């Protein structure tokens, strides 16, 4: 089937840190602008089909272990943002769509095109 471009938003209407979910026939596509980068994924979780793109967007949580192997607590790593599926909490790397606990699972990625004043997603 031929690919098509779907209009997502005008540039000004998708500010940094925001997402927009656009319909495309019998599924939706979530489009994110985070740290100046655009990413788009099908809004279908590979676990049980939940609306992953409607979930929280949060920084990776890391456990901090000191050189002496003592546990120092947890911290947020804002260099790796995660999409968290609202149904059962599977987390996906915003940059790749990979499920972070098992990277053989992933959200289906869509290309994003910026043209003139608009943002489009390839479906
Ligand atoms: S459907 Fe997404 S985590 Fe279960």
JSON list of C-alpha atoms and ligand atoms in Angstrom, two decimals:
[
{"chain": "A", "resi": 1, "resn": "UNK", "atom": "CA", "xyz": [0.00, 0.00, 0.00]},
{"chain": "A", "resi": 2, "resn": "UNK", "atom": "CA", "xyz": [1.28, 3.48, -0.86]},
{"chain": "A", "resi": 3, "resn": "UNK", "atom": "CA", "xyz": [2.52, 5.57, 2.02]},
{"chain": "A", "resi": 4, "resn": "UNK", "atom": "CA", "xyz": [0.87, 8.87, 2.77]},
{"chain": "A", "resi": 5, "resn": "UNK", "atom": "CA", "xyz": [1.67, 11.86, 4.91]},
{"chain": "A", "resi": 6, "resn": "UNK", "atom": "CA", "xyz": [-0.79, 12.82, 7.61]},
{"chain": "A", "resi": 7, "resn": "UNK", "atom": "CA", "xyz": [-0.88, 16.36, 8.93]},
{"chain": "A", "resi": 8, "resn": "UNK", "atom": "CA", "xyz": [-0.10, 16.39, 12.66]},
{"chain": "A", "resi": 9, "resn": "UNK", "atom": "CA", "xyz": [0.11, 20.04, 13.68]},
{"chain": "A", "resi": 10, "resn": "UNK", "atom": "CA", "xyz": [1.58, 23.39, 12.87]},
{"chain": "A", "resi": 11, "resn": "UNK", "atom": "CA", "xyz": [5.08, 23.72, 14.32]},
{"chain": "A", "resi": 12, "resn": "UNK", "atom": "CA", "xyz": [3.89, 26.19, 16.95]},
{"chain": "A", "resi": 13, "resn": "UNK", "atom": "CA", "xyz": [1.13, 23.84, 18.08]},
{"chain": "A", "resi": 14, "resn": "UNK", "atom": "CA", "xyz": [3.49, 21.05, 19.13]},
{"chain": "A", "resi": 15, "resn": "UNK", "atom": "CA", "xyz": [5.86, 22.69, 21.62]},
{"chain": "A", "resi": 16, "resn": "UNK", "atom": "CA", "xyz": [8.78, 20.87, 23.21]},
{"chain": "A", "resi": 17, "resn": "UNK", "atom": "CA", "xyz": [7.70, 18.27, 25.76]},
{"chain": "A", "resi": 18, "resn": "UNK", "atom": "CA", "xyz": [4.30, 17.78, 24.16]},
{"chain": "A", "resi": 19, "resn": "UNK", "atom": "CA", "xyz": [2.67, 14.98, 22.18]},
{"chain": "A", "resi": 20, "resn": "UNK", "atom": "CA", "xyz": [-0.24, 14.76, 19.81]},
{"chain": "A", "resi": 21, "resn": "UNK", "atom": "CA", "xyz": [-2.14, 11.65, 18.85]},
{"chain": "A", "resi": 22, "resn": "UNK", "atom": "CA", "xyz": [-3.55, 11.60, 15.33]},
{"chain": "A", "resi": 23, "resn": "UNK", "atom": "CA", "xyz": [-6.06, 9.11, 13.92]},
{"chain": "A", "resi": 24, "resn": "UNK", "atom": "CA", "xyz": [-5.24, 7.02, 10.86]},
{"chain": "A", "resi": 25, "resn": "UNK", "atom": "CA", "xyz": [-8.04, 4.67, 9.90]},
{"chain": "A", "resi": 26, "resn": "UNK", "atom": "CA", "xyz": [-8.31, 1.91, 12.45]},
{"chain": "A", "resi": 27, "resn": "UNK", "atom": "CA", "xyz": [-5.31, 2.99, 14.54]},
{"chain": "A", "resi": 28, "resn": "UNK", "atom": "CA", "xyz": [-3.66, 6.12, 15.90]},
{"chain": "A", "resi": 29, "resn": "UNK", "atom": "CA", "xyz": [-0.13, 7.52, 15.83]},
{"chain": "A", "resi": 30, "resn": "UNK", "atom": "CA", "xyz": [1.45, 9.35, 18.75]},
{"chain": "A", "resi": 31, "resn": "UNK", "atom": "CA", "xyz": [3.83, 12.16, 17.75]},
{"chain": "A", "resi": 32, "resn": "UNK", "atom": "CA", "xyz": [6.24, 13.60, 20.32]},
{"chain": "A", "resi": 33, "resn": "UNK", "atom": "CA", "xyz": [8.54, 16.60, 20.36]},
{"chain": "A", "resi": 34, "resn": "UNK", "atom": "CA", "xyz": [11.08, 16.21, 23.16]},
{"chain": "A", "resi": 35, "resn": "UNK", "atom": "CA", "xyz": [14.43, 17.99, 23.49]},
{"chain": "A", "resi": 36, "resn": "UNK", "atom": "CA", "xyz": [13.94, 19.37, 19.98]},
{"chain": "A", "resi": 37, "resn": "UNK", "atom": "CA", "xyz": [13.51, 15.93, 18.37]},
{"chain": "A", "resi": 38, "resn": "UNK", "atom": "CA", "xyz": [10.36, 14.55, 16.80]},
{"chain": "A", "resi": 39, "resn": "UNK", "atom": "CA", "xyz": [9.36, 10.89, 17.24]},
{"chain": "A", "resi": 40, "resn": "UNK", "atom": "CA", "xyz": [6.26, 9.02, 16.16]},
{"chain": "A", "resi": 41, "resn": "UNK", "atom": "CA", "xyz": [4.90, 5.60, 17.12]},
{"chain": "A", "resi": 42, "resn": "UNK", "atom": "CA", "xyz": [1.77, 3.62, 16.48]},
{"chain": "A", "resi": 43, "resn": "UNK", "atom": "CA", "xyz": [-0.45, 3.90, 19.52]},
{"chain": "A", "resi": 44, "resn": "UNK", "atom": "CA", "xyz": [-0.57, 0.12, 19.98]},
{"chain": "A", "resi": 45, "resn": "UNK", "atom": "CA", "xyz": [1.44, -1.55, 22.73]},
{"chain": "A", "resi": 46, "resn": "UNK", "atom": "CA", "xyz": [3.19, -4.81, 21.70]},
{"chain": "A", "resi": 47, "resn": "UNK", "atom": "CA", "xyz": [2.16, -6.36, 25.03]},
{"chain": "A", "resi": 48, "resn": "UNK", "atom": "CA", "xyz": [-1.64, -6.49, 24.82]},
{"chain": "A", "resi": 49, "resn": "UNK", "atom": "CA", "xyz": [-2.51, -3.68, 22.43]},
{"chain": "A", "resi": 50, "resn": "UNK", "atom": "CA", "xyz": [-2.93, -0.89, 24.98]},
{"chain": "A", "resi": 51, "resn": "UNK", "atom": "CA", "xyz": [-2.74, 2.80, 24.00]},
{"chain": "A", "resi": 52, "resn": "UNK", "atom": "CA", "xyz": [0.94, 3.19, 24.87]},
{"chain": "A", "resi": 53, "resn": "UNK", "atom": "CA", "xyz": [1.21, 6.74, 23.53]},
{"chain": "A", "resi": 54, "resn": "UNK", "atom": "CA", "xyz": [-1.44, 7.93, 25.98]},
{"chain": "A", "resi": 55, "resn": "UNK", "atom": "CA", "xyz": [0.80, 6.99, 28.90]},
{"chain": "A", "resi": 56, "resn": "UNK", "atom": "CA", "xyz": [3.22, 9.04, 30.94]},
{"chain": "A", "resi": 57, "resn": "UNK", "atom": "CA", "xyz": [6.42, 10.34, 29.44]},
{"chain": "A", "resi": 58, "resn": "UNK", "atom": "CA", "xyz": [9.05, 10.11, 32.15]},
{"chain": "A", "resi": 59, "resn": "UNK", "atom": "CA", "xyz": [12.80, 10.06, 32.61]},
{"chain": "A", "resi": 60, "resn": "UNK", "atom": "CA", "xyz": [14.56, 6.73, 33.00]},
{"chain": "A", "resi": 61, "resn": "UNK", "atom": "CA", "xyz": [14.94, 5.73, 36.64]},
{"chain": "A", "resi": 62, "resn": "UNK", "atom": "CA", "xyz": [18.43, 4.49, 37.53]},
{"chain": "A", "resi": 63, "resn": "UNK", "atom": "CA", "xyz": [19.80, 2.89, 40.64]},
{"chain": "A", "resi": 64, "resn": "UNK", "atom": "CA", "xyz": [23.04, 4.47, 41.84]},
{"chain": "A", "resi": 65, "resn": "UNK", "atom": "CA", "xyz": [25.77, 2.12, 43.07]},
{"chain": "A", "resi": 66, "resn": "UNK", "atom": "CA", "xyz": [28.95, 3.63, 44.53]},
{"chain": "A", "resi": 67, "resn": "UNK", "atom": "CA", "xyz": [32.46, 2.32, 43.79]},
{"chain": "A", "resi": 68, "resn": "UNK", "atom": "CA", "xyz": [32.40, 0.45, 47.11]},
{"chain": "A", "resi": 69, "resn": "UNK", "atom": "CA", "xyz": [29.25, -1.31, 45.84]},
{"chain": "A", "resi": 70, "resn": "UNK", "atom": "CA", "xyz": [26.95, 0.40, 48.33]},
{"chain": "A", "resi": 71, "resn": "UNK", "atom": "CA", "xyz": [23.51, 1.38, 47.17]},
{"chain": "A", "resi": 72, "resn": "UNK", "atom": "CA", "xyz": [23.08, 5.15, 46.94]},
{"chain": "A", "resi": 73, "resn": "UNK", "atom": "CA", "xyz": [19.42, 5.36, 45.97]},
{"chain": "A", "resi": 74, "resn": "UNK", "atom": "CA", "xyz": [17.73, 6.21, 42.69]},
{"chain": "A", "resi": 75, "resn": "UNK", "atom": "CA", "xyz": [17.88, 9.10, 40.27]},
{"chain": "A", "resi": 76, "resn": "UNK", "atom": "CA", "xyz": [16.16, 10.26, 37.09]},
{"chain": "A", "resi": 77, "resn": "UNK", "atom": "CA", "xyz": [18.20, 10.24, 33.87]},
{"chain": "A", "resi": 78, "resn": "UNK", "atom": "CA", "xyz": [16.64, 12.91, 31.65]},
{"chain": "A", "resi": 79, "resn": "UNK", "atom": "CA", "xyz": [18.87, 11.88, 28.73]},
{"chain": "A", "resi": 80, "resn": "UNK", "atom": "CA", "xyz": [16.67, 8.80, 28.22]},
{"chain": "A", "resi": 81, "resn": "UNK", "atom": "CA", "xyz": [12.96, 9.46, 28.24]},
{"chain": "A", "resi": 82, "resn": "UNK", "atom": "CA", "xyz": [10.45, 6.62, 28.44]},
{"chain": "A", "resi": 83, "resn": "UNK", "atom": "CA", "xyz": [6.92, 6.24, 27.19]},
{"chain": "A", "resi": 84, "resn": "UNK", "atom": "CA", "xyz": [5.02, 4.26, 29.84]},
{"chain": "A", "resi": 85, "resn": "UNK", "atom": "CA", "xyz": [2.06, 2.22, 28.61]},
{"chain": "A", "resi": 86, "resn": "UNK", "atom": "CA", "xyz": [-0.94, 3.02, 30.85]},
{"chain": "A", "resi": 87, "resn": "UNK", "atom": "CA", "xyz": [-2.27, -0.55, 30.88]},
{"chain": "A", "resi": 88, "resn": "UNK", "atom": "CA", "xyz": [0.55, -2.52, 32.57]},
{"chain": "A", "resi": 89, "resn": "UNK", "atom": "CA", "xyz": [3.50, -0.16, 32.70]},
{"chain": "A", "resi": 90, "resn": "UNK", "atom": "CA", "xyz": [5.78, -1.46, 29.97]},
{"chain": "A", "resi": 91, "resn": "UNK", "atom": "CA", "xyz": [8.34, 1.26, 29.26]},
{"chain": "A", "resi": 92, "resn": "UNK", "atom": "CA", "xyz": [9.62, 2.22, 25.81]},
{"chain": "A", "resi": 93, "resn": "UNK", "atom": "CA", "xyz": [12.68, 4.28, 24.90]},
{"chain": "A", "resi": 94, "resn": "UNK", "atom": "CA", "xyz": [11.38, 7.46, 23.27]},
{"chain": "A", "resi": 95, "resn": "UNK", "atom": "CA", "xyz": [14.29, 7.57, 20.78]},
{"chain": "A", "resi": 96, "resn": "UNK", "atom": "CA", "xyz": [13.98, 4.02, 19.48]},
{"chain": "A", "resi": 97, "resn": "UNK", "atom": "CA", "xyz": [10.59, 2.67, 20.57]},
{"chain": "A", "resi": 98, "resn": "UNK", "atom": "CA", "xyz": [12.35, -0.32, 22.17]},
{"chain": "A", "resi": 99, "resn": "UNK", "atom": "CA", "xyz": [10.83, -1.84, 25.30]},
{"chain": "A", "resi": 100, "resn": "UNK", "atom": "CA", "xyz": [13.59, -1.08, 27.77]},
{"chain": "A", "resi": 101, "resn": "UNK", "atom": "CA", "xyz": [13.38, -4.30, 29.80]},
{"chain": "A", "resi": 102, "resn": "UNK", "atom": "CA", "xyz": [13.46, -6.51, 26.71]},
{"chain": "A", "resi": 103, "resn": "UNK", "atom": "CA", "xyz": [14.53, -4.80, 23.51]},
{"chain": "A", "resi": 104, "resn": "UNK", "atom": "CA", "xyz": [13.11, -7.49, 21.24]},
{"chain": "A", "resi": 105, "resn": "UNK", "atom": "CA", "xyz": [9.74, -5.78, 21.77]},
{"chain": "A", "resi": 106, "resn": "UNK", "atom": "CA", "xyz": [9.14, -2.30, 20.40]},
{"chain": "A", "resi": 107, "resn": "UNK", "atom": "CA", "xyz": [6.56, 0.23, 19.37]},
{"chain": "A", "resi": 108, "resn": "UNK", "atom": "CA", "xyz": [6.09, 0.54, 15.62]},
{"chain": "A", "resi": 109, "resn": "UNK", "atom": "CA", "xyz": [7.97, 3.62, 14.47]},
{"chain": "A", "resi": 110, "resn": "UNK", "atom": "CA", "xyz": [6.73, 6.14, 11.90]},
{"chain": "A", "resi": 111, "resn": "UNK", "atom": "CA", "xyz": [8.81, 8.72, 10.06]},
{"chain": "A", "resi": 112, "resn": "UNK", "atom": "CA", "xyz": [8.12, 12.38, 10.74]},
{"chain": "A", "resi": 113, "resn": "UNK", "atom": "CA", "xyz": [8.47, 15.10, 8.11]},
{"chain": "A", "resi": 114, "resn": "UNK", "atom": "CA", "xyz": [8.77, 18.83, 8.78]},
{"chain": "A", "resi": 115, "resn": "UNK", "atom": "CA", "xyz": [7.74, 21.00, 5.87]},
{"chain": "A", "resi": 116, "resn": "UNK", "atom": "CA", "xyz": [7.00, 24.70, 5.76]},
{"chain": "A", "resi": 117, "resn": "UNK", "atom": "CA", "xyz": [5.15, 25.40, 8.99]},
{"chain": "A", "resi": 118, "resn": "UNK", "atom": "CA", "xyz": [3.79, 21.91, 9.45]},
{"chain": "A", "resi": 119, "resn": "UNK", "atom": "CA", "xyz": [4.60, 18.53, 10.98]},
{"chain": "A", "resi": 120, "resn": "UNK", "atom": "CA", "xyz": [3.53, 15.41, 9.10]},
{"chain": "A", "resi": 121, "resn": "UNK", "atom": "CA", "xyz": [3.77, 11.73, 9.90]},
{"chain": "A", "resi": 122, "resn": "UNK", "atom": "CA", "xyz": [4.29, 9.03, 7.29]},
{"chain": "A", "resi": 123, "resn": "UNK", "atom": "CA", "xyz": [1.67, 6.27, 7.53]},
{"chain": "B", "resi": 1, "resn": "LIG", "atom": "S1", "xyz": [-0.81, -3.40, 26.97]},
{"chain": "B", "resi": 1, "resn": "LIG", "atom": "FE1", "xyz": [0.88, -2.06, 27.25]},
{"chain": "B", "resi": 1, "resn": "LIG", "atom": "S2", "xyz": [1.85, -2.80, 29.00]},
{"chain": "B", "resi": 1, "resn": "LIG", "atom": "FE2", "xyz": [0.25, -4.21, 28.68]}
]
